[in-house]
Amino acid sequence: YCIMKNPILLLLSLFFLFSNIEIWAQSYSKDEIFSLKKLRKSIYKKIYMPDSLISKTTDVKTTLYWQSETFKHTELILDTLHQTMQARKLSSVFLYGYFPKRVPEQDCNIFSGKVISYDLLDENGKKIQSNASQLSGIGESSRPGQQTRYFLQLNLINFNQAKTYKGFAEYEISGPADFNSVVITKTDTGKNIVINKQTYTVIAFYKNYIALKCEKPLKKIDFDFTGTNKLNEKYQQDDVSKIPRSSFLLSEATYNYYITHPDLTDKELDNYLSNYFNQLKNSSSSEETNIIILQDIGYIEKIFCYWPDQIITRRYKISIDLK
C-alpha cells in the first residue's frame, strides 16, 4: 500500500519553511483578518507552551542533514527518481518516482519537484487542461516482508476528468548538494549571527524557542532549523508532545507585547489583535515583520540553522499513456 505524507517544515519551495507575512491590512477581507488573528493567537500560545506539551524524548540515532551521505549523491538520486518516474490515474493524475533504497525518509523530504509543462489528450483527442497545484510531496510504499520505499509525487491533474490520458509532461526535480549551518546556544543571546548571508541578533533563548531580530523587514524565512540537546540529539514526538516544529515572522511591536504580557486571556488577546489590525488598516504602510521565532518540539539547548550551499535542479520529460 502507499501513503502520501506532507513534506516537513518543508519544505514550501524546496525545503525552506517560507513565511510570507507582509500585511497590508486595508486590502484584506474580514475573513482574512480573522484568519490572521487566529494565526497570531496561536503564536502567542506557542511562546507560552505548557511544559506538559514539550517533548523530553530524544532520538539517539540523530543524523543532521549536513552529516548525511545522501547529499554527496544528489545527481544520482535525481536521475534515479527520473528513471523510475511513471504516471498514475486514480481520483487524480500524478507522477511518482522512487528514491534509492538507501536514502532515509528525513533526507527524502528535502527533495522537491514540479510539473513545468504538459501536452495531454483525452479519449476524444481533446486537449486536457491541468487544474493541479505545483506542489510535490513524499510518500511511502510498503509491503509485508519488504523494505519501505519512499517516492516523490508530482501533481498533474487534481480531479480525474477523462478516461484516457495520452501525451507527455515535462518536470523539474531538485535537491541540495551540500549544506551550510550555524549553531546557536543560550550563550549567544545578545550576539549577532549570520544565517544565509543575513545578519540577525539573538534576542531570546527559551526552553523551546529562540527569537532572532533583523534590522530590516523580512518577507520570508530562507533557512530551516532543528533543536537538539547538548549531545546534538534531536527531539522527537512523545506521548504528550503533539506540536510540530514551527517558524514564524512577527513585527517587533507584537513580539514585545507578547513577551511582556504572559498571562493574557483569550478576550484580552482578541482585543489587542483587533486594535493592532485596526491601526494597520488606517495606516498607509505595511506591517514590518523583522522578528523570527524558531520553536522546537523539545527542551532545546542548541538550535542548528541550515540552508543549502548548492541546489541541483534537473529537467526531464516523460511520455504518458494512461487508460
PDB file of C-alpha atoms in Angstrom:
ATOM      1  CA  TYR A   1       0.000   0.000   0.000  1.00  0.00           C
ATOM      2  CA  CYS A   2       1.029   3.626  -0.469  1.00  0.00           C
ATOM      3  CA  ILE A   3       0.775   6.513   1.944  1.00  0.00           C
ATOM      4  CA  MET A   4       1.230  10.162   0.977  1.00  0.00           C
ATOM      5  CA  LYS A   5       2.879  12.419   3.528  1.00  0.00           C
ATOM      6  CA  ASN A   6       3.221  16.137   3.664  1.00  0.00           C
ATOM      7  CA  PRO A   7       6.824  17.348   3.415  1.00  0.00           C
ATOM      8  CA  ILE A   8       8.256  18.568   6.723  1.00  0.00           C
ATOM      9  CA  LEU A   9       8.689  22.232   7.706  1.00  0.00           C
ATOM     10  CA  LEU A  10       9.328  21.733   4.363  1.00  0.00           C
ATOM     11  CA  LEU A  11       9.548  22.178   2.915  1.00  0.00           C
ATOM     12  CA  LEU A  12       7.312  25.020   0.603  1.00  0.00           C
ATOM     13  CA  SER A  13       9.725  25.827  -2.046  1.00  0.00           C
ATOM     14  CA  LEU A  14      12.449  23.192  -1.986  1.00  0.00           C
ATOM     15  CA  PHE A  15      12.849  22.660   1.740  1.00  0.00           C
ATOM     16  CA  PHE A  16      12.539  26.098   3.290  1.00  0.00           C
ATOM     17  CA  LEU A  17       9.750  26.911   5.628  1.00  0.00           C
ATOM     18  CA  PHE A  18       8.822  30.179   3.986  1.00  0.00           C
ATOM     19  CA  SER A  19       6.618  32.545   5.991  1.00  0.00           C
ATOM     20  CA  ASN A  20       5.477  35.409   3.817  1.00  0.00           C
ATOM     21  CA  ILE A  21       3.510  37.582   6.203  1.00  0.00           C
ATOM     22  CA  GLU A  22       3.761  41.143   4.968  1.00  0.00           C
ATOM     23  CA  ILE A  23       0.417  42.612   5.975  1.00  0.00           C
ATOM     24  CA  TRP A  24      -1.441  45.298   4.070  1.00  0.00           C
ATOM     25  CA  ALA A  25      -4.458  45.289   6.354  1.00  0.00           C
ATOM     26  CA  GLN A  26      -6.503  47.665   4.222  1.00  0.00           C
ATOM     27  CA  SER A  27      -6.519  45.121   1.357  1.00  0.00           C
ATOM     28  CA  TYR A  28      -7.731  42.150   3.445  1.00  0.00           C
ATOM     29  CA  SER A  29     -11.315  40.994   3.882  1.00  0.00           C
ATOM     30  CA  LYS A  30     -12.882  40.395   7.298  1.00  0.00           C
ATOM     31  CA  ASP A  31     -12.425  36.633   6.858  1.00  0.00           C
ATOM     32  CA  GLU A  32      -8.748  37.076   6.030  1.00  0.00           C
ATOM     33  CA  ILE A  33      -8.206  39.342   9.032  1.00  0.00           C
ATOM     34  CA  PHE A  34      -9.972  36.722  11.158  1.00  0.00           C
ATOM     35  CA  SER A  35      -7.525  34.074   9.879  1.00  0.00           C
ATOM     36  CA  LEU A  36      -4.526  36.316  10.551  1.00  0.00           C
ATOM     37  CA  LYS A  37      -5.728  36.975  14.084  1.00  0.00           C
ATOM     38  CA  LYS A  38      -6.156  33.235  14.612  1.00  0.00           C
ATOM     39  CA  LEU A  39      -2.562  32.672  13.449  1.00  0.00           C
ATOM     40  CA  ARG A  40      -1.222  35.378  15.766  1.00  0.00           C
ATOM     41  CA  LYS A  41      -3.139  33.892  18.698  1.00  0.00           C
ATOM     42  CA  SER A  42      -1.573  30.502  18.008  1.00  0.00           C
ATOM     43  CA  ILE A  43       1.901  32.090  18.013  1.00  0.00           C
ATOM     44  CA  TYR A  44       1.234  33.645  21.418  1.00  0.00           C
ATOM     45  CA  LYS A  45       0.161  30.282  22.824  1.00  0.00           C
ATOM     46  CA  LYS A  46       3.231  28.552  21.392  1.00  0.00           C
ATOM     47  CA  ILE A  47       5.502  31.111  23.057  1.00  0.00           C
ATOM     48  CA  TYR A  48       3.920  30.126  26.363  1.00  0.00           C
ATOM     49  CA  MET A  49       3.768  26.410  25.658  1.00  0.00           C
ATOM     50  CA  PRO A  50       2.985  24.375  28.819  1.00  0.00           C
ATOM     51  CA  ASP A  51       5.804  22.095  29.944  1.00  0.00           C
ATOM     52  CA  SER A  52       3.450  19.136  29.596  1.00  0.00           C
ATOM     53  CA  LEU A  53       3.372  19.608  25.805  1.00  0.00           C
ATOM     54  CA  ILE A  54       7.137  19.896  25.316  1.00  0.00           C
ATOM     55  CA  SER A  55       8.896  16.680  24.333  1.00  0.00           C
ATOM     56  CA  LYS A  56      11.540  15.213  26.610  1.00  0.00           C
ATOM     57  CA  THR A  57      12.274  12.286  24.264  1.00  0.00           C
ATOM     58  CA  THR A  58      15.415  12.441  22.131  1.00  0.00           C
ATOM     59  CA  ASP A  59      16.482  10.447  19.106  1.00  0.00           C
ATOM     60  CA  VAL A  60      19.839   8.888  19.965  1.00  0.00           C
ATOM     61  CA  LYS A  61      20.314   7.949  16.293  1.00  0.00           C
ATOM     62  CA  THR A  62      20.082  11.566  15.182  1.00  0.00           C
ATOM     63  CA  THR A  63      21.696  12.397  11.858  1.00  0.00           C
ATOM     64  CA  LEU A  64      21.771  16.070  10.956  1.00  0.00           C
ATOM     65  CA  TYR A  65      21.299  16.868   7.283  1.00  0.00           C
ATOM     66  CA  TRP A  66      24.794  18.193   6.692  1.00  0.00           C
ATOM     67  CA  GLN A  67      26.227  14.982   8.185  1.00  0.00           C
ATOM     68  CA  SER A  68      24.306  12.739   5.816  1.00  0.00           C
ATOM     69  CA  GLU A  69      25.984  10.869   2.978  1.00  0.00           C
ATOM     70  CA  THR A  70      22.832  11.328   0.873  1.00  0.00           C
ATOM     71  CA  PHE A  71      23.683  14.765  -0.451  1.00  0.00           C
ATOM     72  CA  LYS A  72      27.040  13.670  -1.819  1.00  0.00           C
ATOM     73  CA  HIS A  73      24.994  11.748  -4.398  1.00  0.00           C
ATOM     74  CA  THR A  74      22.259  14.257  -5.260  1.00  0.00           C
ATOM     75  CA  GLU A  75      22.722  13.998  -9.038  1.00  0.00           C
ATOM     76  CA  LEU A  76      22.460  10.196  -8.921  1.00  0.00           C
ATOM     77  CA  ILE A  77      19.305  10.445  -6.785  1.00  0.00           C
ATOM     78  CA  LEU A  78      17.691  12.882  -9.254  1.00  0.00           C
ATOM     79  CA  ASP A  79      18.469  10.524 -12.140  1.00  0.00           C
ATOM     80  CA  THR A  80      17.069   7.562 -10.175  1.00  0.00           C
ATOM     81  CA  LEU A  81      13.845   9.463  -9.499  1.00  0.00           C
ATOM     82  CA  HIS A  82      13.539  10.157 -13.228  1.00  0.00           C
ATOM     83  CA  GLN A  83      14.367   6.599 -14.268  1.00  0.00           C
ATOM     84  CA  THR A  84      11.599   5.244 -12.023  1.00  0.00           C
ATOM     85  CA  MET A  85       9.127   8.059 -12.763  1.00  0.00           C
ATOM     86  CA  GLN A  86       5.733   6.946 -14.037  1.00  0.00           C
ATOM     87  CA  ALA A  87       2.215   8.329 -14.341  1.00  0.00           C
ATOM     88  CA  ARG A  88      -0.778   7.006 -12.439  1.00  0.00           C
ATOM     89  CA  LYS A  89      -4.514   7.682 -12.623  1.00  0.00           C
ATOM     90  CA  LEU A  90      -6.705   7.386  -9.527  1.00  0.00           C
ATOM     91  CA  SER A  91      -9.080  10.127  -8.383  1.00  0.00           C
ATOM     92  CA  SER A  92      -6.273  12.403  -9.583  1.00  0.00           C
ATOM     93  CA  VAL A  93      -3.468  12.057 -12.090  1.00  0.00           C
ATOM     94  CA  PHE A  94       0.090  12.314 -10.829  1.00  0.00           C
ATOM     95  CA  LEU A  95       3.689  11.355 -11.498  1.00  0.00           C
ATOM     96  CA  TYR A  96       5.792   9.457  -8.999  1.00  0.00           C
ATOM     97  CA  GLY A  97       9.367   8.197  -8.893  1.00  0.00           C
ATOM     98  CA  TYR A  98      11.265   6.181  -6.294  1.00  0.00           C
ATOM     99  CA  PHE A  99      14.293   7.191  -4.240  1.00  0.00           C
ATOM    100  CA  PRO A 100      17.196   4.751  -3.979  1.00  0.00           C
ATOM    101  CA  LYS A 101      16.658   2.268  -1.148  1.00  0.00           C
ATOM    102  CA  ARG A 102      19.493   3.664   0.965  1.00  0.00           C
ATOM    103  CA  VAL A 103      18.023   7.181   1.249  1.00  0.00           C
ATOM    104  CA  PRO A 104      16.335   7.684   4.677  1.00  0.00           C
ATOM    105  CA  GLU A 105      12.942   9.335   4.968  1.00  0.00           C
ATOM    106  CA  GLN A 106      14.228  12.587   6.502  1.00  0.00           C
ATOM    107  CA  ASP A 107      16.573  13.082   3.531  1.00  0.00           C
ATOM    108  CA  CYS A 108      13.831  12.305   1.002  1.00  0.00           C
ATOM    109  CA  ASN A 109      11.823  15.170   2.479  1.00  0.00           C
ATOM    110  CA  ILE A 110      14.456  17.661   1.310  1.00  0.00           C
ATOM    111  CA  PHE A 111      13.863  16.906  -2.383  1.00  0.00           C
ATOM    112  CA  SER A 112      11.067  18.558  -4.334  1.00  0.00           C
ATOM    113  CA  GLY A 113       9.755  18.905  -7.846  1.00  0.00           C
ATOM    114  CA  LYS A 114       7.059  20.371 -10.058  1.00  0.00           C
ATOM    115  CA  VAL A 115       5.467  19.849 -13.454  1.00  0.00           C
ATOM    116  CA  ILE A 116       6.712  22.540 -15.852  1.00  0.00           C
ATOM    117  CA  SER A 117       4.610  21.824 -18.931  1.00  0.00           C
ATOM    118  CA  TYR A 118       2.414  19.111 -20.432  1.00  0.00           C
ATOM    119  CA  ASP A 119       0.510  18.198 -23.578  1.00  0.00           C
ATOM    120  CA  LEU A 120      -2.249  15.676 -22.905  1.00  0.00           C
ATOM    121  CA  LEU A 121      -5.211  14.495 -24.976  1.00  0.00           C
ATOM    122  CA  ASP A 122      -8.275  12.635 -23.716  1.00  0.00           C
ATOM    123  CA  GLU A 123     -10.060   9.677 -25.381  1.00  0.00           C
ATOM    124  CA  ASN A 124     -11.723  12.061 -27.851  1.00  0.00           C
ATOM    125  CA  GLY A 125      -8.470  13.734 -28.869  1.00  0.00           C
ATOM    126  CA  LYS A 126      -9.411  16.839 -26.886  1.00  0.00           C
ATOM    127  CA  LYS A 127      -6.642  18.741 -25.122  1.00  0.00           C
ATOM    128  CA  ILE A 128      -6.764  18.427 -21.333  1.00  0.00           C
ATOM    129  CA  GLN A 129      -6.299  21.451 -19.098  1.00  0.00           C
ATOM    130  CA  SER A 130      -4.481  20.838 -15.818  1.00  0.00           C
ATOM    131  CA  ASN A 131      -6.153  22.008 -12.616  1.00  0.00           C
ATOM    132  CA  ALA A 132      -3.330  20.906 -10.318  1.00  0.00           C
ATOM    133  CA  SER A 133      -1.173  22.892  -7.949  1.00  0.00           C
ATOM    134  CA  GLN A 134       2.574  22.638  -8.458  1.00  0.00           C
ATOM    135  CA  LEU A 135       3.201  21.181  -5.025  1.00  0.00           C
ATOM    136  CA  SER A 136       5.133  17.965  -4.544  1.00  0.00           C
ATOM    137  CA  GLY A 137       5.059  15.510  -1.693  1.00  0.00           C
ATOM    138  CA  ILE A 138       6.829  12.483  -0.271  1.00  0.00           C
ATOM    139  CA  GLY A 139       5.052   9.151   0.092  1.00  0.00           C
ATOM    140  CA  GLU A 140       5.933   5.656   1.194  1.00  0.00           C
ATOM    141  CA  SER A 141       5.200   2.280  -0.316  1.00  0.00           C
ATOM    142  CA  SER A 142       5.186  -0.732   1.977  1.00  0.00           C
ATOM    143  CA  ARG A 143       4.551  -4.429   1.519  1.00  0.00           C
ATOM    144  CA  PRO A 144       4.823  -7.256   4.072  1.00  0.00           C
ATOM    145  CA  GLY A 145       8.360  -8.604   4.256  1.00  0.00           C
ATOM    146  CA  GLN A 146       9.804  -5.858   2.050  1.00  0.00           C
ATOM    147  CA  GLN A 147      11.734  -2.706   2.823  1.00  0.00           C
ATOM    148  CA  THR A 148       9.683   0.505   2.834  1.00  0.00           C
ATOM    149  CA  ARG A 149      10.345   2.598  -0.278  1.00  0.00           C
ATOM    150  CA  TYR A 150       9.919   6.354  -0.444  1.00  0.00           C
ATOM    151  CA  PHE A 151       8.779   8.185  -3.549  1.00  0.00           C
ATOM    152  CA  LEU A 152       8.421  11.738  -4.809  1.00  0.00           C
ATOM    153  CA  GLN A 153       4.952  12.582  -6.134  1.00  0.00           C
ATOM    154  CA  LEU A 154       4.231  15.441  -8.558  1.00  0.00           C
ATOM    155  CA  ASN A 155       0.639  16.592  -9.060  1.00  0.00           C
ATOM    156  CA  LEU A 156      -0.577  16.743 -12.658  1.00  0.00           C
ATOM    157  CA  ILE A 157      -4.424  16.677 -12.614  1.00  0.00           C
ATOM    158  CA  ASN A 158      -6.202  17.192  -9.277  1.00  0.00           C
ATOM    159  CA  PHE A 159      -9.556  15.793 -10.423  1.00  0.00           C
ATOM    160  CA  ASN A 160      -9.620  12.908 -12.847  1.00  0.00           C
ATOM    161  CA  GLN A 161     -11.661  14.220 -15.781  1.00  0.00           C
ATOM    162  CA  ALA A 162     -11.047  11.744 -18.626  1.00  0.00           C
ATOM    163  CA  LYS A 163     -10.988   8.014 -19.363  1.00  0.00           C
ATOM    164  CA  THR A 164      -7.564   8.164 -21.001  1.00  0.00           C
ATOM    165  CA  TYR A 165      -4.572  10.490 -20.991  1.00  0.00           C
ATOM    166  CA  LYS A 166      -2.028  10.420 -23.793  1.00  0.00           C
ATOM    167  CA  GLY A 167       0.889  12.771 -24.399  1.00  0.00           C
ATOM    168  CA  PHE A 168       3.852  13.977 -22.354  1.00  0.00           C
ATOM    169  CA  ALA A 169       4.791  16.050 -19.324  1.00  0.00           C
ATOM    170  CA  GLU A 170       7.967  17.964 -18.567  1.00  0.00           C
ATOM    171  CA  TYR A 171       9.016  18.332 -14.936  1.00  0.00           C
ATOM    172  CA  GLU A 172      11.840  19.514 -12.708  1.00  0.00           C
ATOM    173  CA  ILE A 173      13.199  17.892  -9.567  1.00  0.00           C
ATOM    174  CA  SER A 174      15.666  19.499  -7.185  1.00  0.00           C
ATOM    175  CA  GLY A 175      17.838  18.635  -4.221  1.00  0.00           C
ATOM    176  CA  PRO A 176      20.682  20.184  -2.240  1.00  0.00           C
ATOM    177  CA  ALA A 177      24.260  19.153  -2.949  1.00  0.00           C
ATOM    178  CA  ASP A 178      25.575  20.430   0.373  1.00  0.00           C
ATOM    179  CA  PHE A 179      24.559  22.479   3.406  1.00  0.00           C
ATOM    180  CA  ASN A 180      25.837  25.372   5.440  1.00  0.00           C
ATOM    181  CA  SER A 181      24.904  25.539   9.113  1.00  0.00           C
ATOM    182  CA  VAL A 182      25.150  27.755  12.186  1.00  0.00           C
ATOM    183  CA  VAL A 183      24.666  26.589  15.770  1.00  0.00           C
ATOM    184  CA  ILE A 184      23.075  28.863  18.380  1.00  0.00           C
ATOM    185  CA  THR A 185      23.155  28.330  22.154  1.00  0.00           C
ATOM    186  CA  LYS A 186      21.899  30.359  25.102  1.00  0.00           C
ATOM    187  CA  THR A 187      25.319  31.980  25.482  1.00  0.00           C
ATOM    188  CA  ASP A 188      24.756  33.622  22.081  1.00  0.00           C
ATOM    189  CA  THR A 189      21.876  35.735  23.433  1.00  0.00           C
ATOM    190  CA  GLY A 190      22.585  39.358  22.534  1.00  0.00           C
ATOM    191  CA  LYS A 191      25.130  38.431  19.872  1.00  0.00           C
ATOM    192  CA  ASN A 192      24.953  38.888  16.112  1.00  0.00           C
ATOM    193  CA  ILE A 193      24.991  35.834  13.841  1.00  0.00           C
ATOM    194  CA  VAL A 194      24.932  35.426  10.062  1.00  0.00           C
ATOM    195  CA  ILE A 195      22.467  32.944   8.555  1.00  0.00           C
ATOM    196  CA  ASN A 196      22.347  32.545   4.783  1.00  0.00           C
ATOM    197  CA  LYS A 197      24.076  35.929   4.228  1.00  0.00           C
ATOM    198  CA  GLN A 198      21.676  37.796   6.552  1.00  0.00           C
ATOM    199  CA  THR A 199      22.708  39.211   9.961  1.00  0.00           C
ATOM    200  CA  TYR A 200      20.445  38.607  12.966  1.00  0.00           C
ATOM    201  CA  THR A 201      20.649  39.364  16.678  1.00  0.00           C
ATOM    202  CA  VAL A 202      19.723  36.562  19.080  1.00  0.00           C
ATOM    203  CA  ILE A 203      17.285  38.349  21.390  1.00  0.00           C
ATOM    204  CA  ALA A 204      15.852  35.352  23.269  1.00  0.00           C
ATOM    205  CA  PHE A 205      16.678  31.714  24.003  1.00  0.00           C
ATOM    206  CA  TYR A 206      13.957  29.966  25.981  1.00  0.00           C
ATOM    207  CA  LYS A 207      13.034  26.380  26.821  1.00  0.00           C
ATOM    208  CA  ASN A 208      11.559  25.501  23.419  1.00  0.00           C
ATOM    209  CA  TYR A 209      12.189  28.504  21.128  1.00  0.00           C
ATOM    210  CA  ILE A 210      14.587  31.251  20.161  1.00  0.00           C
ATOM    211  CA  ALA A 211      13.880  34.718  18.760  1.00  0.00           C
ATOM    212  CA  LEU A 212      16.030  36.449  16.142  1.00  0.00           C
ATOM    213  CA  LYS A 213      15.857  40.115  15.194  1.00  0.00           C
ATOM    214  CA  CYS A 214      16.797  41.540  11.816  1.00  0.00           C
ATOM    215  CA  GLU A 215      17.441  45.254  11.329  1.00  0.00           C
ATOM    216  CA  LYS A 216      15.417  45.293   8.126  1.00  0.00           C
ATOM    217  CA  PRO A 217      11.905  43.969   7.353  1.00  0.00           C
ATOM    218  CA  LEU A 218      11.652  40.334   6.307  1.00  0.00           C
ATOM    219  CA  LYS A 219       9.202  38.752   3.880  1.00  0.00           C
ATOM    220  CA  LYS A 220      10.294  35.154   4.285  1.00  0.00           C
ATOM    221  CA  ILE A 221      12.441  32.767   6.294  1.00  0.00           C
ATOM    222  CA  ASP A 222      15.055  31.360   3.945  1.00  0.00           C
ATOM    223  CA  PHE A 223      16.576  28.664   6.153  1.00  0.00           C
ATOM    224  CA  ASP A 224      15.436  25.682   8.164  1.00  0.00           C
ATOM    225  CA  PHE A 225      16.306  24.640  11.720  1.00  0.00           C
ATOM    226  CA  THR A 226      16.284  21.869  14.270  1.00  0.00           C
ATOM    227  CA  GLY A 227      16.710  21.949  18.029  1.00  0.00           C
ATOM    228  CA  THR A 228      18.876  19.490  19.976  1.00  0.00           C
ATOM    229  CA  ASN A 229      20.142  18.725  23.449  1.00  0.00           C
ATOM    230  CA  LYS A 230      23.816  19.149  24.440  1.00  0.00           C
ATOM    231  CA  LEU A 231      24.703  15.897  22.667  1.00  0.00           C
ATOM    232  CA  ASN A 232      23.266  17.146  19.346  1.00  0.00           C
ATOM    233  CA  GLU A 233      20.354  14.715  19.631  1.00  0.00           C
ATOM    234  CA  LYS A 234      17.098  15.936  18.098  1.00  0.00           C
ATOM    235  CA  TYR A 235      13.820  15.689  19.955  1.00  0.00           C
ATOM    236  CA  GLN A 236      11.002  13.523  18.684  1.00  0.00           C
ATOM    237  CA  GLN A 237       7.284  13.388  19.359  1.00  0.00           C
ATOM    238  CA  ASP A 238       6.407  11.511  22.538  1.00  0.00           C
ATOM    239  CA  ASP A 239       3.094  10.611  24.185  1.00  0.00           C
ATOM    240  CA  VAL A 240       2.335  14.201  25.213  1.00  0.00           C
ATOM    241  CA  SER A 241       4.118  16.313  22.608  1.00  0.00           C
ATOM    242  CA  LYS A 242       1.869  16.926  19.605  1.00  0.00           C
ATOM    243  CA  ILE A 243       3.163  20.339  18.484  1.00  0.00           C
ATOM    244  CA  PRO A 244       5.375  20.304  15.353  1.00  0.00           C
ATOM    245  CA  ARG A 245       8.467  22.421  14.818  1.00  0.00           C
ATOM    246  CA  SER A 246       7.396  25.838  13.571  1.00  0.00           C
ATOM    247  CA  SER A 247       8.865  29.138  12.471  1.00  0.00           C
ATOM    248  CA  PHE A 248       7.080  32.488  12.439  1.00  0.00           C
ATOM    249  CA  LEU A 249       7.555  36.086  11.406  1.00  0.00           C
ATOM    250  CA  LEU A 250       6.300  38.833  13.730  1.00  0.00           C
ATOM    251  CA  SER A 251       6.563  42.582  13.979  1.00  0.00           C
ATOM    252  CA  GLU A 252       8.798  43.807  16.793  1.00  0.00           C
ATOM    253  CA  ALA A 253       5.822  45.608  18.352  1.00  0.00           C
ATOM    254  CA  THR A 254       3.759  42.407  18.528  1.00  0.00           C
ATOM    255  CA  TYR A 255       6.662  40.350  19.846  1.00  0.00           C
ATOM    256  CA  ASN A 256       7.442  42.894  22.574  1.00  0.00           C
ATOM    257  CA  TYR A 257       3.794  42.992  23.592  1.00  0.00           C
ATOM    258  CA  TYR A 258       3.632  39.208  23.761  1.00  0.00           C
ATOM    259  CA  ILE A 259       6.703  38.746  25.948  1.00  0.00           C
ATOM    260  CA  THR A 260       5.644  41.500  28.360  1.00  0.00           C
ATOM    261  CA  HIS A 261       2.096  40.123  28.755  1.00  0.00           C
ATOM    262  CA  PRO A 262       2.477  36.428  29.660  1.00  0.00           C
ATOM    263  CA  ASP A 263      -0.992  35.781  31.097  1.00  0.00           C
ATOM    264  CA  LEU A 264      -3.416  37.211  28.554  1.00  0.00           C
ATOM    265  CA  THR A 265      -6.884  35.726  28.397  1.00  0.00           C
ATOM    266  CA  ASP A 266      -8.396  34.905  25.015  1.00  0.00           C
ATOM    267  CA  LYS A 267     -10.529  38.034  25.253  1.00  0.00           C
ATOM    268  CA  GLU A 268      -7.562  40.264  26.081  1.00  0.00           C
ATOM    269  CA  LEU A 269      -5.566  38.765  23.222  1.00  0.00           C
ATOM    270  CA  ASP A 270      -8.529  39.276  20.866  1.00  0.00           C
ATOM    271  CA  ASN A 271      -8.800  42.917  21.923  1.00  0.00           C
ATOM    272  CA  TYR A 272      -5.090  43.542  21.378  1.00  0.00           C
ATOM    273  CA  LEU A 273      -5.108  41.971  17.916  1.00  0.00           C
ATOM    274  CA  SER A 274      -8.287  43.787  16.899  1.00  0.00           C
ATOM    275  CA  ASN A 275      -6.744  47.118  17.868  1.00  0.00           C
ATOM    276  CA  TYR A 276      -3.479  46.173  16.174  1.00  0.00           C
ATOM    277  CA  PHE A 277      -5.100  45.352  12.838  1.00  0.00           C
ATOM    278  CA  ASN A 278      -7.394  48.390  13.042  1.00  0.00           C
ATOM    279  CA  GLN A 279      -4.325  50.581  13.372  1.00  0.00           C
ATOM    280  CA  LEU A 280      -2.780  48.900  10.367  1.00  0.00           C
ATOM    281  CA  LYS A 281      -5.984  49.357   8.400  1.00  0.00           C
ATOM    282  CA  ASN A 282      -5.829  53.105   8.986  1.00  0.00           C
ATOM    283  CA  SER A 283      -2.159  53.264   8.094  1.00  0.00           C
ATOM    284  CA  SER A 284      -0.749  53.826   4.619  1.00  0.00           C
ATOM    285  CA  SER A 285       2.196  51.497   5.226  1.00  0.00           C
ATOM    286  CA  SER A 286       2.518  47.740   5.559  1.00  0.00           C
ATOM    287  CA  GLU A 287       3.393  45.800   8.671  1.00  0.00           C
ATOM    288  CA  GLU A 288       7.144  45.356   9.039  1.00  0.00           C
ATOM    289  CA  THR A 289       7.982  41.870  10.273  1.00  0.00           C
ATOM    290  CA  ASN A 290      11.561  41.659  11.490  1.00  0.00           C
ATOM    291  CA  ILE A 291      11.368  39.083  14.315  1.00  0.00           C
ATOM    292  CA  ILE A 292      11.783  35.373  13.604  1.00  0.00           C
ATOM    293  CA  ILE A 293      10.655  32.798  16.159  1.00  0.00           C
ATOM    294  CA  LEU A 294      12.013  29.261  15.803  1.00  0.00           C
ATOM    295  CA  GLN A 295      10.002  26.909  18.000  1.00  0.00           C
ATOM    296  CA  ASP A 296      11.085  23.298  18.508  1.00  0.00           C
ATOM    297  CA  ILE A 297       9.158  20.372  19.973  1.00  0.00           C
ATOM    298  CA  GLY A 298      11.587  19.766  22.873  1.00  0.00           C
ATOM    299  CA  TYR A 299      13.693  21.457  25.553  1.00  0.00           C
ATOM    300  CA  ILE A 300      16.399  22.919  23.345  1.00  0.00           C
ATOM    301  CA  GLU A 301      19.979  23.518  24.373  1.00  0.00           C
ATOM    302  CA  LYS A 302      21.121  24.166  20.817  1.00  0.00           C
ATOM    303  CA  ILE A 303      19.452  25.360  17.629  1.00  0.00           C
ATOM    304  CA  PHE A 304      21.048  24.412  14.308  1.00  0.00           C
ATOM    305  CA  CYS A 305      20.048  26.710  11.427  1.00  0.00           C
ATOM    306  CA  TYR A 306      20.887  25.318   7.999  1.00  0.00           C
ATOM    307  CA  TRP A 307      20.387  26.060   4.316  1.00  0.00           C
ATOM    308  CA  PRO A 308      21.603  24.561   1.023  1.00  0.00           C
ATOM    309  CA  ASP A 309      25.036  25.603  -0.129  1.00  0.00           C
ATOM    310  CA  GLN A 310      24.124  24.470  -3.628  1.00  0.00           C
ATOM    311  CA  ILE A 311      20.854  23.369  -5.264  1.00  0.00           C
ATOM    312  CA  ILE A 312      20.947  20.949  -8.176  1.00  0.00           C
ATOM    313  CA  THR A 313      17.918  21.038 -10.492  1.00  0.00           C
ATOM    314  CA  ARG A 314      17.302  18.710 -13.415  1.00  0.00           C
ATOM    315  CA  ARG A 315      14.554  18.923 -16.044  1.00  0.00           C
ATOM    316  CA  TYR A 316      13.123  15.747 -17.556  1.00  0.00           C
ATOM    317  CA  LYS A 317      10.392  14.663 -19.965  1.00  0.00           C
ATOM    318  CA  ILE A 318       8.069  11.670 -19.624  1.00  0.00           C
ATOM    319  CA  SER A 319       5.635  10.058 -22.063  1.00  0.00           C
ATOM    320  CA  ILE A 320       2.151   9.380 -20.676  1.00  0.00           C
ATOM    321  CA  ASP A 321      -0.348   6.781 -21.882  1.00  0.00           C
ATOM    322  CA  LEU A 322      -2.975   6.097 -19.226  1.00  0.00           C
ATOM    323  CA  LYS A 323      -6.106   4.045 -19.863  1.00  0.00           C
TER     324      LYS A 323
END
